Coordinates of C-alpha atoms in Angstrom, one line a residue:
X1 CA 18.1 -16.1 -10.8
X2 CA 15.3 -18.7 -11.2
X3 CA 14.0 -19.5 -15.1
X4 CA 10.9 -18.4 -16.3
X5 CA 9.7 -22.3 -15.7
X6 CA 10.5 -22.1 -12.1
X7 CA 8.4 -18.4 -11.8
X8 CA 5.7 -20.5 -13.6
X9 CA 4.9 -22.8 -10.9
X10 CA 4.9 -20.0 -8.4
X11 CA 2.7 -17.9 -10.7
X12 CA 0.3 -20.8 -11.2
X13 CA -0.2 -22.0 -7.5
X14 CA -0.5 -18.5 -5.8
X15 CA -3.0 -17.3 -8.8
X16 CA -5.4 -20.2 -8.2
X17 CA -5.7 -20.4 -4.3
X18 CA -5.6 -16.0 -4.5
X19 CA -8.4 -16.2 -7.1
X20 CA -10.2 -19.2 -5.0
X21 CA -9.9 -17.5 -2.3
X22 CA -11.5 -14.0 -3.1
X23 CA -13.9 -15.8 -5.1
X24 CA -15.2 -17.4 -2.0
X25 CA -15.2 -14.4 0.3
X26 CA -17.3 -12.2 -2.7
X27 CA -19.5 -15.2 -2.4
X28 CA -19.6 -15.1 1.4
X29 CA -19.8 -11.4 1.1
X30 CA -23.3 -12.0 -1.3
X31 CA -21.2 -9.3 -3.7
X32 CA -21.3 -8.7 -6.8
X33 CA -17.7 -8.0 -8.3
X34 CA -18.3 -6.4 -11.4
X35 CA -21.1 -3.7 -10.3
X36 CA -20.0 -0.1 -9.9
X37 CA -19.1 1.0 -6.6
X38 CA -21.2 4.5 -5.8
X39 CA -18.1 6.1 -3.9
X40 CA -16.9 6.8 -7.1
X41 CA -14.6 10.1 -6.5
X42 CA -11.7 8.7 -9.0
X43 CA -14.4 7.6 -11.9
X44 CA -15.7 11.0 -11.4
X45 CA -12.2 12.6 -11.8
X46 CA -11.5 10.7 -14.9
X47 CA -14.8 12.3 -16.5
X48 CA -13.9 15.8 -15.6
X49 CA -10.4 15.3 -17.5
X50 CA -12.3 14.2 -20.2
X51 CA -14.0 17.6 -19.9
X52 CA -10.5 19.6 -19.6
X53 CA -11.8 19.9 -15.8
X54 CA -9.6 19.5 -12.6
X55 CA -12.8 20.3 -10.9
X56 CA -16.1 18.1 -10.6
X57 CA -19.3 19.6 -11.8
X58 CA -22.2 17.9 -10.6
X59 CA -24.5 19.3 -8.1
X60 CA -23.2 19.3 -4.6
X61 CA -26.2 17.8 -3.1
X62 CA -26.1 14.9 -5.3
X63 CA -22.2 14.2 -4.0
X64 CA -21.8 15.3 -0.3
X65 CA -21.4 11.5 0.3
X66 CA -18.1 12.0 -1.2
X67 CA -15.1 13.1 0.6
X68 CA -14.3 16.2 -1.8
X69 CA -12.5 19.2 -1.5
X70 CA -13.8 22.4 -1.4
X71 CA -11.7 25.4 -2.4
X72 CA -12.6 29.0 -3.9
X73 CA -15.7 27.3 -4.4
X74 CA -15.1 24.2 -6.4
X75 CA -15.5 20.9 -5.7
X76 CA -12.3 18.6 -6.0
X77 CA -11.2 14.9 -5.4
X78 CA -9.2 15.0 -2.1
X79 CA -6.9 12.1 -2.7
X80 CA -3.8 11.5 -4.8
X81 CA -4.6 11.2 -8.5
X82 CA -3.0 8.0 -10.1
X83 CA -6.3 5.8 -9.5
X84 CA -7.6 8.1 -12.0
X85 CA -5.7 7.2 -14.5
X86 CA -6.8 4.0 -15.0
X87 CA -10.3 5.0 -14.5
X88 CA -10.1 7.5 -17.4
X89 CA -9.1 4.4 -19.6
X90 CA -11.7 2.3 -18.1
X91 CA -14.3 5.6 -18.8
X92 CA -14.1 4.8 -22.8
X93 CA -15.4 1.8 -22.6
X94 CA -18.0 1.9 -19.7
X95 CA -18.5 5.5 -19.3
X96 CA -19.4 6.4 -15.7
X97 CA -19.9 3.2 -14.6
X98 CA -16.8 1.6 -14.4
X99 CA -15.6 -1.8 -12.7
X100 CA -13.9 -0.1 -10.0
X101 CA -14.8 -3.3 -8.0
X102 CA -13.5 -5.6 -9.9
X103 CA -10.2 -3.3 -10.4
X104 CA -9.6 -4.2 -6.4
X105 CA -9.7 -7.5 -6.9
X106 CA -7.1 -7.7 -10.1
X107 CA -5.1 -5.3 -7.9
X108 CA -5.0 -7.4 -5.5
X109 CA -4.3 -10.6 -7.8
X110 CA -1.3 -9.0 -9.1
X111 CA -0.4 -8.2 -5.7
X112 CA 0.1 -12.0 -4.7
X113 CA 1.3 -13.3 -8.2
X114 CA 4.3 -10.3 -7.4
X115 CA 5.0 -11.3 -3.9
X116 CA 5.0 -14.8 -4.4
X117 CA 7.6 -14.4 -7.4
X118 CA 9.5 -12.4 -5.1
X119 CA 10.0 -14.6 -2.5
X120 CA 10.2 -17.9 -4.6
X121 CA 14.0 -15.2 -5.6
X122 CA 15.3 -16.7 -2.6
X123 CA 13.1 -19.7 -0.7
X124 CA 11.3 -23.1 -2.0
X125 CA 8.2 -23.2 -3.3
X126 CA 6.1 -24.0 -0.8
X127 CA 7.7 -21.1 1.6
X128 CA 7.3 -18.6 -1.5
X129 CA 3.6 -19.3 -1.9
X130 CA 2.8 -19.1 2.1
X131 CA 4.9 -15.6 2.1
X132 CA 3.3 -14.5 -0.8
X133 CA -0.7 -15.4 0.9
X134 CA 0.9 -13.7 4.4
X135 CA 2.2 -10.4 2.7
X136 CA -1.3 -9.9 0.3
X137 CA -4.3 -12.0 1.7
X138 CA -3.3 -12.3 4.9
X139 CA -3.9 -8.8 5.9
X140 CA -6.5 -6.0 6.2
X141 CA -6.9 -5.9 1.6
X142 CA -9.6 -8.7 1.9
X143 CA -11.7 -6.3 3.9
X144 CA -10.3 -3.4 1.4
X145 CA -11.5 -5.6 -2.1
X146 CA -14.6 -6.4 -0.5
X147 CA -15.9 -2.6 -0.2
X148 CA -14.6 -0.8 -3.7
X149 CA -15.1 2.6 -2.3
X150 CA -12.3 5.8 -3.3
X151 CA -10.1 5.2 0.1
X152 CA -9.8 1.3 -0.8
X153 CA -9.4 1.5 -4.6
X154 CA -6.7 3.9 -3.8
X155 CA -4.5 1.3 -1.2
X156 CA -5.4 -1.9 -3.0
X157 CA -3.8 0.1 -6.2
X158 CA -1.0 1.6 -4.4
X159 CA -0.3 -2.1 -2.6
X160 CA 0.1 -3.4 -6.4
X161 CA 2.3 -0.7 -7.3
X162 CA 4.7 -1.4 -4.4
X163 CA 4.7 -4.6 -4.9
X164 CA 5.7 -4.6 -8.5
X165 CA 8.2 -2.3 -7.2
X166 CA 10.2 -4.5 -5.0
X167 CA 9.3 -7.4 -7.4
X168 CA 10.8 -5.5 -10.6
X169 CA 13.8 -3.9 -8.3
X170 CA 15.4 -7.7 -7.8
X171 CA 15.7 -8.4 -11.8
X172 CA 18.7 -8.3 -13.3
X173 CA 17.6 -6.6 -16.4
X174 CA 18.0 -3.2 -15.8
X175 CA 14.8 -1.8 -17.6
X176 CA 12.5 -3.8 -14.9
X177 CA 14.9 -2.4 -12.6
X178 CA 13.7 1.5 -14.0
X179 CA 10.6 0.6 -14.6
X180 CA 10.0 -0.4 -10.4
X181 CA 10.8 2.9 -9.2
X182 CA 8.4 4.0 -11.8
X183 CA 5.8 1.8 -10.0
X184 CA 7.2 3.1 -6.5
X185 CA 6.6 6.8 -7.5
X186 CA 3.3 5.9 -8.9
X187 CA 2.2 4.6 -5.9
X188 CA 3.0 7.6 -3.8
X189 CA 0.3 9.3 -6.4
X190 CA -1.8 7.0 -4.5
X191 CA -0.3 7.0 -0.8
X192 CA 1.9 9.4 -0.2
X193 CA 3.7 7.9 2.7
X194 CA 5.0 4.8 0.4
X195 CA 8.1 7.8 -0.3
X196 CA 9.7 6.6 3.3
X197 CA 10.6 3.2 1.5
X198 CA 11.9 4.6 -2.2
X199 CA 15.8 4.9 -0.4
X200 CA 16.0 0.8 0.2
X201 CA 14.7 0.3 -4.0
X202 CA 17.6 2.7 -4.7
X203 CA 19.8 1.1 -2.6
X204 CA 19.4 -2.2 -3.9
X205 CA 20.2 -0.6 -7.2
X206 CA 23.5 0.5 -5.8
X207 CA 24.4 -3.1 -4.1
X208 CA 24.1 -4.4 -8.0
X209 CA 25.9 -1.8 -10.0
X210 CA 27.6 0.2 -7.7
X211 CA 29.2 -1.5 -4.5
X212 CA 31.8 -3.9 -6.5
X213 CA 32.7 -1.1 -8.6
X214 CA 36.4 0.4 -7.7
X215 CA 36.5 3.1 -5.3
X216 CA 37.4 5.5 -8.4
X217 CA 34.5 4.9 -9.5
X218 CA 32.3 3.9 -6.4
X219 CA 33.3 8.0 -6.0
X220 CA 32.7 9.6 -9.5
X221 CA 29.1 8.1 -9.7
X222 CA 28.0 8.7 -6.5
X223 CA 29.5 12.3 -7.1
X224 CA 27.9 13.3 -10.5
X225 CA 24.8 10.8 -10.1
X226 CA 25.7 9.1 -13.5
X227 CA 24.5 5.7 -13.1
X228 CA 21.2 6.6 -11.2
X229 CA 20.1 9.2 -13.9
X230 CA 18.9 7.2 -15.7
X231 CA 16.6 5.5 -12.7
X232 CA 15.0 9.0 -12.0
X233 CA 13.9 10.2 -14.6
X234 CA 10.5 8.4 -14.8
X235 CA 10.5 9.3 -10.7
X236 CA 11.2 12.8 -11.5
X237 CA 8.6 13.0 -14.4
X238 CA 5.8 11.5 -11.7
X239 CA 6.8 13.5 -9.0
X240 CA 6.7 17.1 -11.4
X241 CA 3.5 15.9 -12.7
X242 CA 2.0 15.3 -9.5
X243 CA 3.2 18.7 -8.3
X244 CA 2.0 20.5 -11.4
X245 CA -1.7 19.1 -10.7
X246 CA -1.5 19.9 -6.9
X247 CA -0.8 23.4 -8.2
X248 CA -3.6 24.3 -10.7
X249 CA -6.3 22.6 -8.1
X250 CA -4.5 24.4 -5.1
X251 CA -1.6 26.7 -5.7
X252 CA 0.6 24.3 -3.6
X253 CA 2.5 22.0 -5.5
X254 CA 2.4 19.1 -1.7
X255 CA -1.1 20.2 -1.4
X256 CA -3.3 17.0 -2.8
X257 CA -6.6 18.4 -1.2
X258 CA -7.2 17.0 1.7
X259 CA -6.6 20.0 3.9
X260 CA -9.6 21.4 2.2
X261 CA -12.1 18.7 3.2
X262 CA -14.7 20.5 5.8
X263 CA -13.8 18.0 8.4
X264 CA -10.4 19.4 8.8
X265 CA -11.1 23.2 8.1
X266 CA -13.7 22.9 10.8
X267 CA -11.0 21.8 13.5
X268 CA -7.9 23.9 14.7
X269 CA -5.8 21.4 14.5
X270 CA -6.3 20.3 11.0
X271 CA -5.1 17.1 9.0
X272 CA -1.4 16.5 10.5
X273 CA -1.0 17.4 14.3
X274 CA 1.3 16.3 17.0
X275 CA -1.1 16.4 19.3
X276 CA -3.1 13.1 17.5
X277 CA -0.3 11.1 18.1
X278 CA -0.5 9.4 21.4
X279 CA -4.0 9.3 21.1
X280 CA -4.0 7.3 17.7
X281 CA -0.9 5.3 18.8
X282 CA -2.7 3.9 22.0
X283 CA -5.8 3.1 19.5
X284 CA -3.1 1.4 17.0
X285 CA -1.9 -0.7 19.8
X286 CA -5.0 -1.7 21.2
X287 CA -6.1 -5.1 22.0
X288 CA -9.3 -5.9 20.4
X289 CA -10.4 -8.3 23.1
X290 CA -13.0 -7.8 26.4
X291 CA -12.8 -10.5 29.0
X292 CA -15.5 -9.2 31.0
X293 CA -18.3 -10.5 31.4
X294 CA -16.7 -13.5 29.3
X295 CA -14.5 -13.3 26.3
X296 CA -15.1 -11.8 23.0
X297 CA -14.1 -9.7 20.2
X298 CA -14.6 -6.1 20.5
X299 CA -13.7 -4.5 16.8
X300 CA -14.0 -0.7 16.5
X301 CA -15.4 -0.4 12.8
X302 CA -14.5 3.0 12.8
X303 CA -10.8 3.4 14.2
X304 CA -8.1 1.3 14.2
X305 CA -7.2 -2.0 16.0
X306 CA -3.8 -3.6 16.7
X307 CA -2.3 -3.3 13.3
X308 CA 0.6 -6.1 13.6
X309 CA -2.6 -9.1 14.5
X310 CA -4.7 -8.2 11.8
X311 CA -1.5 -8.0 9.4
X312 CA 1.1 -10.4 11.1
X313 CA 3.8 -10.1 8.3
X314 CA 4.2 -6.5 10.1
X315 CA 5.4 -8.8 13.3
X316 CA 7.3 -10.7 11.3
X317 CA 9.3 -8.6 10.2
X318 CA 9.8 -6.5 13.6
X319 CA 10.8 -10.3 14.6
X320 CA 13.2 -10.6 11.9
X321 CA 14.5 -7.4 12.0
X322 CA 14.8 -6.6 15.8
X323 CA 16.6 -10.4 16.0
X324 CA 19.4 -9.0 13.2
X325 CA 20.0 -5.7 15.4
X326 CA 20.3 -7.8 18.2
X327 CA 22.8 -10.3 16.8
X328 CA 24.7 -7.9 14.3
X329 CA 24.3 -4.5 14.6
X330 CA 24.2 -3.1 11.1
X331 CA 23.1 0.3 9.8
X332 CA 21.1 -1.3 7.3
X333 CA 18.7 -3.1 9.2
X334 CA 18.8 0.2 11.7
X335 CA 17.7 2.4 8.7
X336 CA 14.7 -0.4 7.8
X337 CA 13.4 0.0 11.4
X338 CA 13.9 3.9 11.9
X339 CA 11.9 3.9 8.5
X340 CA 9.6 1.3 9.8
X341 CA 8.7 3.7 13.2
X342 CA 8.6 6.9 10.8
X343 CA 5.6 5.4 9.1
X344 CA 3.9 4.6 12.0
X345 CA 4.5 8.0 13.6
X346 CA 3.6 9.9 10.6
X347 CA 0.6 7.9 10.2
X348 CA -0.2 8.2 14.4
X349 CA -0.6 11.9 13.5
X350 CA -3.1 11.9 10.6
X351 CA -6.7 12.7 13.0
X352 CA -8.1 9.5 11.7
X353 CA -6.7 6.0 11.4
X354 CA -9.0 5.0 8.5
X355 CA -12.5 5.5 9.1
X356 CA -14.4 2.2 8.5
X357 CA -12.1 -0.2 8.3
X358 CA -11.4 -4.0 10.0
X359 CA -8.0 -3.8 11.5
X360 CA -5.6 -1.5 11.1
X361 CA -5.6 -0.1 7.0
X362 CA -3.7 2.7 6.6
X363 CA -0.6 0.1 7.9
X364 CA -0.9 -2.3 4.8
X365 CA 0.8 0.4 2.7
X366 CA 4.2 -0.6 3.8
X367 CA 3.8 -4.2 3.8
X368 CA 5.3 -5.1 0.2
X369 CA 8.4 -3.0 1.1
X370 CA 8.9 -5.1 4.0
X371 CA 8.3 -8.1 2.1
X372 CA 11.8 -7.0 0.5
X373 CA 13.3 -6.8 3.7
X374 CA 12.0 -10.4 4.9
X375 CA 13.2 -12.2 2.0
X376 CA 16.5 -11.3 2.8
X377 CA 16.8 -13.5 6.1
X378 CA 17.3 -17.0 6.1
X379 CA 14.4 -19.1 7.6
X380 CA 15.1 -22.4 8.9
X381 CA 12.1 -25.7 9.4
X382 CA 10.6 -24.2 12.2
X383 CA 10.0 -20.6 10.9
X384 CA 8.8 -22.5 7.9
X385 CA 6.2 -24.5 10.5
X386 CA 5.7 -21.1 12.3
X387 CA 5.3 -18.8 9.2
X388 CA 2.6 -21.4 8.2
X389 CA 0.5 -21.5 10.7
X390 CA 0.6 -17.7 11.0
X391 CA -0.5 -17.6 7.4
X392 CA -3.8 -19.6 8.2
X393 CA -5.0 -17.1 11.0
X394 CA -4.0 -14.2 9.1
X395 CA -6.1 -15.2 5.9
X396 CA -8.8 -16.7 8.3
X397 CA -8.8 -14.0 10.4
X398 CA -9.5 -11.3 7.6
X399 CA -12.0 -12.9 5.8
X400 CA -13.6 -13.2 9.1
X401 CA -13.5 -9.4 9.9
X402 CA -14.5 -8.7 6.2
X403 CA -17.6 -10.8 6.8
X404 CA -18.1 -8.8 9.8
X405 CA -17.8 -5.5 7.8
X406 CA -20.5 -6.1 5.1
X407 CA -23.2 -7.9 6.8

């Protein structure tokens, strides 16, 4: 394990250029960072608790912007609750105009600082730092940070939770290790896909305290669950809670609200259908180029585009990963790829791919977890060269399509 020195260096470096570098886009982006953003669904939510409401109160008319719930009458946040939490601390000391802006941009601060660290685990310096901008900055989050509104606050948040996770899950002191599957059930209070990965965090855990154990033993913990108890209780604690709120809004303990938004009750087909998924996954895969009458870039702001270009570190690891199958077939890298497609299927049959968006979005949510995966492969001089060079369009690239976004 590297000393906290080392991690300093790392810390330092990837800091600077992350906080130089969204500096520069909010100033490209003429935006102001600490103003309130007006899609304000979790600020809203936090006020209501404050209330003892699960329920928002303020005249329909003045929220229909809002993408809100409506059941037996009442008006309810559609999305996973944990962003709310830290708005209802935020809500003492600015009332209802919190930072939520600014919150996307410390998200996504902490998000580099973790990746970084995670990487410099196993590579140089230099490598750690160019992982650490390809996994955070140098995919669809710059165009996330630079519009604060509900959907975004509620990735950018979820993308630091994960990446915390896998950060905190390679310590070797066992209350970090505890305390990142509490950040990896949190963030499925955010986006509740992020549960495919939660296996390869426990896994880990068993590689470390488990697999050199005898087989005596190997049995009688897997049997009676005696050293992961511990682990899951926090998990277990997030998931009842989560449950519990589902049930008072809905009276379904996996309903989070968005069944209930009129867009869906007004189709037959609801939320979740099979028939969305070829559809969505010939829009995911879709080159955003036109060559006739001459070349140019043709971005749908409203629906996806092809989600491993706009966040390479997706095709690196289907690089990494489909080169390991190929040269060693192993269940574990099998089990990262089957969990890998599962995401995208799932997420092909959701009857939107994000809305207004650059890119792809809704795929950034399982980046961090295959940041774990990628730092387990050895990468010679060239991938270095390569993995460079890749890093430079990805960041360029966003801020680009950000830019495009907001003017």
């Amino acid at each position: 394990m590297l000393k906290s020195k080392d991690n300093f260096y790392a810390v330092l470096i990837s800091a600077t250029l992350c906080v130089i570098i969204l500096l520069c886009s909010a100033i490209v982006f003429d935006l102001n960072i600490l103003e309130h953003n007006v899609y304000d669904s979790y600020t809203r939510q936090a006020l209501a608790w404050r209330e003892g409401r699960t329920y928002l109160n303020d005249n329909p008319e003045s929220i229909k912007y809002l993408e809100l719930a409506i059941y037996e009458g009442k008006y309810y946040v559609s999305f996973p609750p944990v962003p709310s939490i830290i708005e209802y601390f935020l809500t003492f000391i600015f009332g209802n105009n919190t930072p939520n802006q600014l919150m996307l941009y410390i998200y996504t601060l902490i998000s580099c600082i973790a990746l970084t660290v995670l990487f410099y685990k196993k590579y140089n310096l230099f490598l750690s730092v160019i992982l650490g901008l390809l996994a955070s900055l140098g995919t669809n989050i710059i165009s996330l940070v630079a519009f604060g509104g509900v959907w975004h606050e509620a990735q950018c948040l979820s993308f630091m939770l994960c990446s915390l996770a896998v950060l905190f899950i390679k310590s070797d002191k066992k209350i970090l290790n505890g305390i990142s599957l509490f950040c990896a059930s949190l963030a499925v209070g955010c986006r509740p896909f992020t549960v495919i990965f939660i296996p390869f965090l426990l896994y880990e855990l068993y590689k470390k305290n488990i697999s050199n154990s005898s087989e005596k033993n190997i049995k009688e913990k897997i049997i009676y669950f005696k050293f992961f108890i511990p682990y899951l209780i926090a998990p277990a604690l997030v998931a009842f809670s989560l449950m519990f709120y589902n049930v008072i809004r809905f009276d379904n303990p996996f309903e989070f609200g968005h069944n209930y938004l009129p867009e869906f009750t007004s189709v037959e087909e609801g939320q979740f259908n099979l028939s969305y998924l070829i559809p969505n996954l010939k829009q995911a895969f879709k080159l955003p180029f036109e060559f006739e009458p001459e070349f140019k870039l043709n971005i749908n702001k409203f629906s996806a585009n092809i989600f491993y270009i706009f966040n390479p570190i997706i095709a690196v690891f289907f690089y990494y990963n489909i080169k390991a199958i190929i040269k060693n077939l192993k269940t574990y890298d099998l089990m990262w790829l089957f969990a890998v497609i599962t995401f995208i299927f799932a997420t092909c049959m959701h009857r939107t791919l994000g809305g207004f968006q650059f890119g792809a979005r809704y795929f950034i949510d399982l980046i961090p977890y295959l940041a774990l995966y990628i730092m387990g492969k050895n990468i010679n001089k060239w991938g270095i060269i390569v993995l460079t060079f890749i890093c430079i369009f990805a960041v360029s690239l966003n801020i680009y399509g950000a830019f495009s976004l907001m003017k």
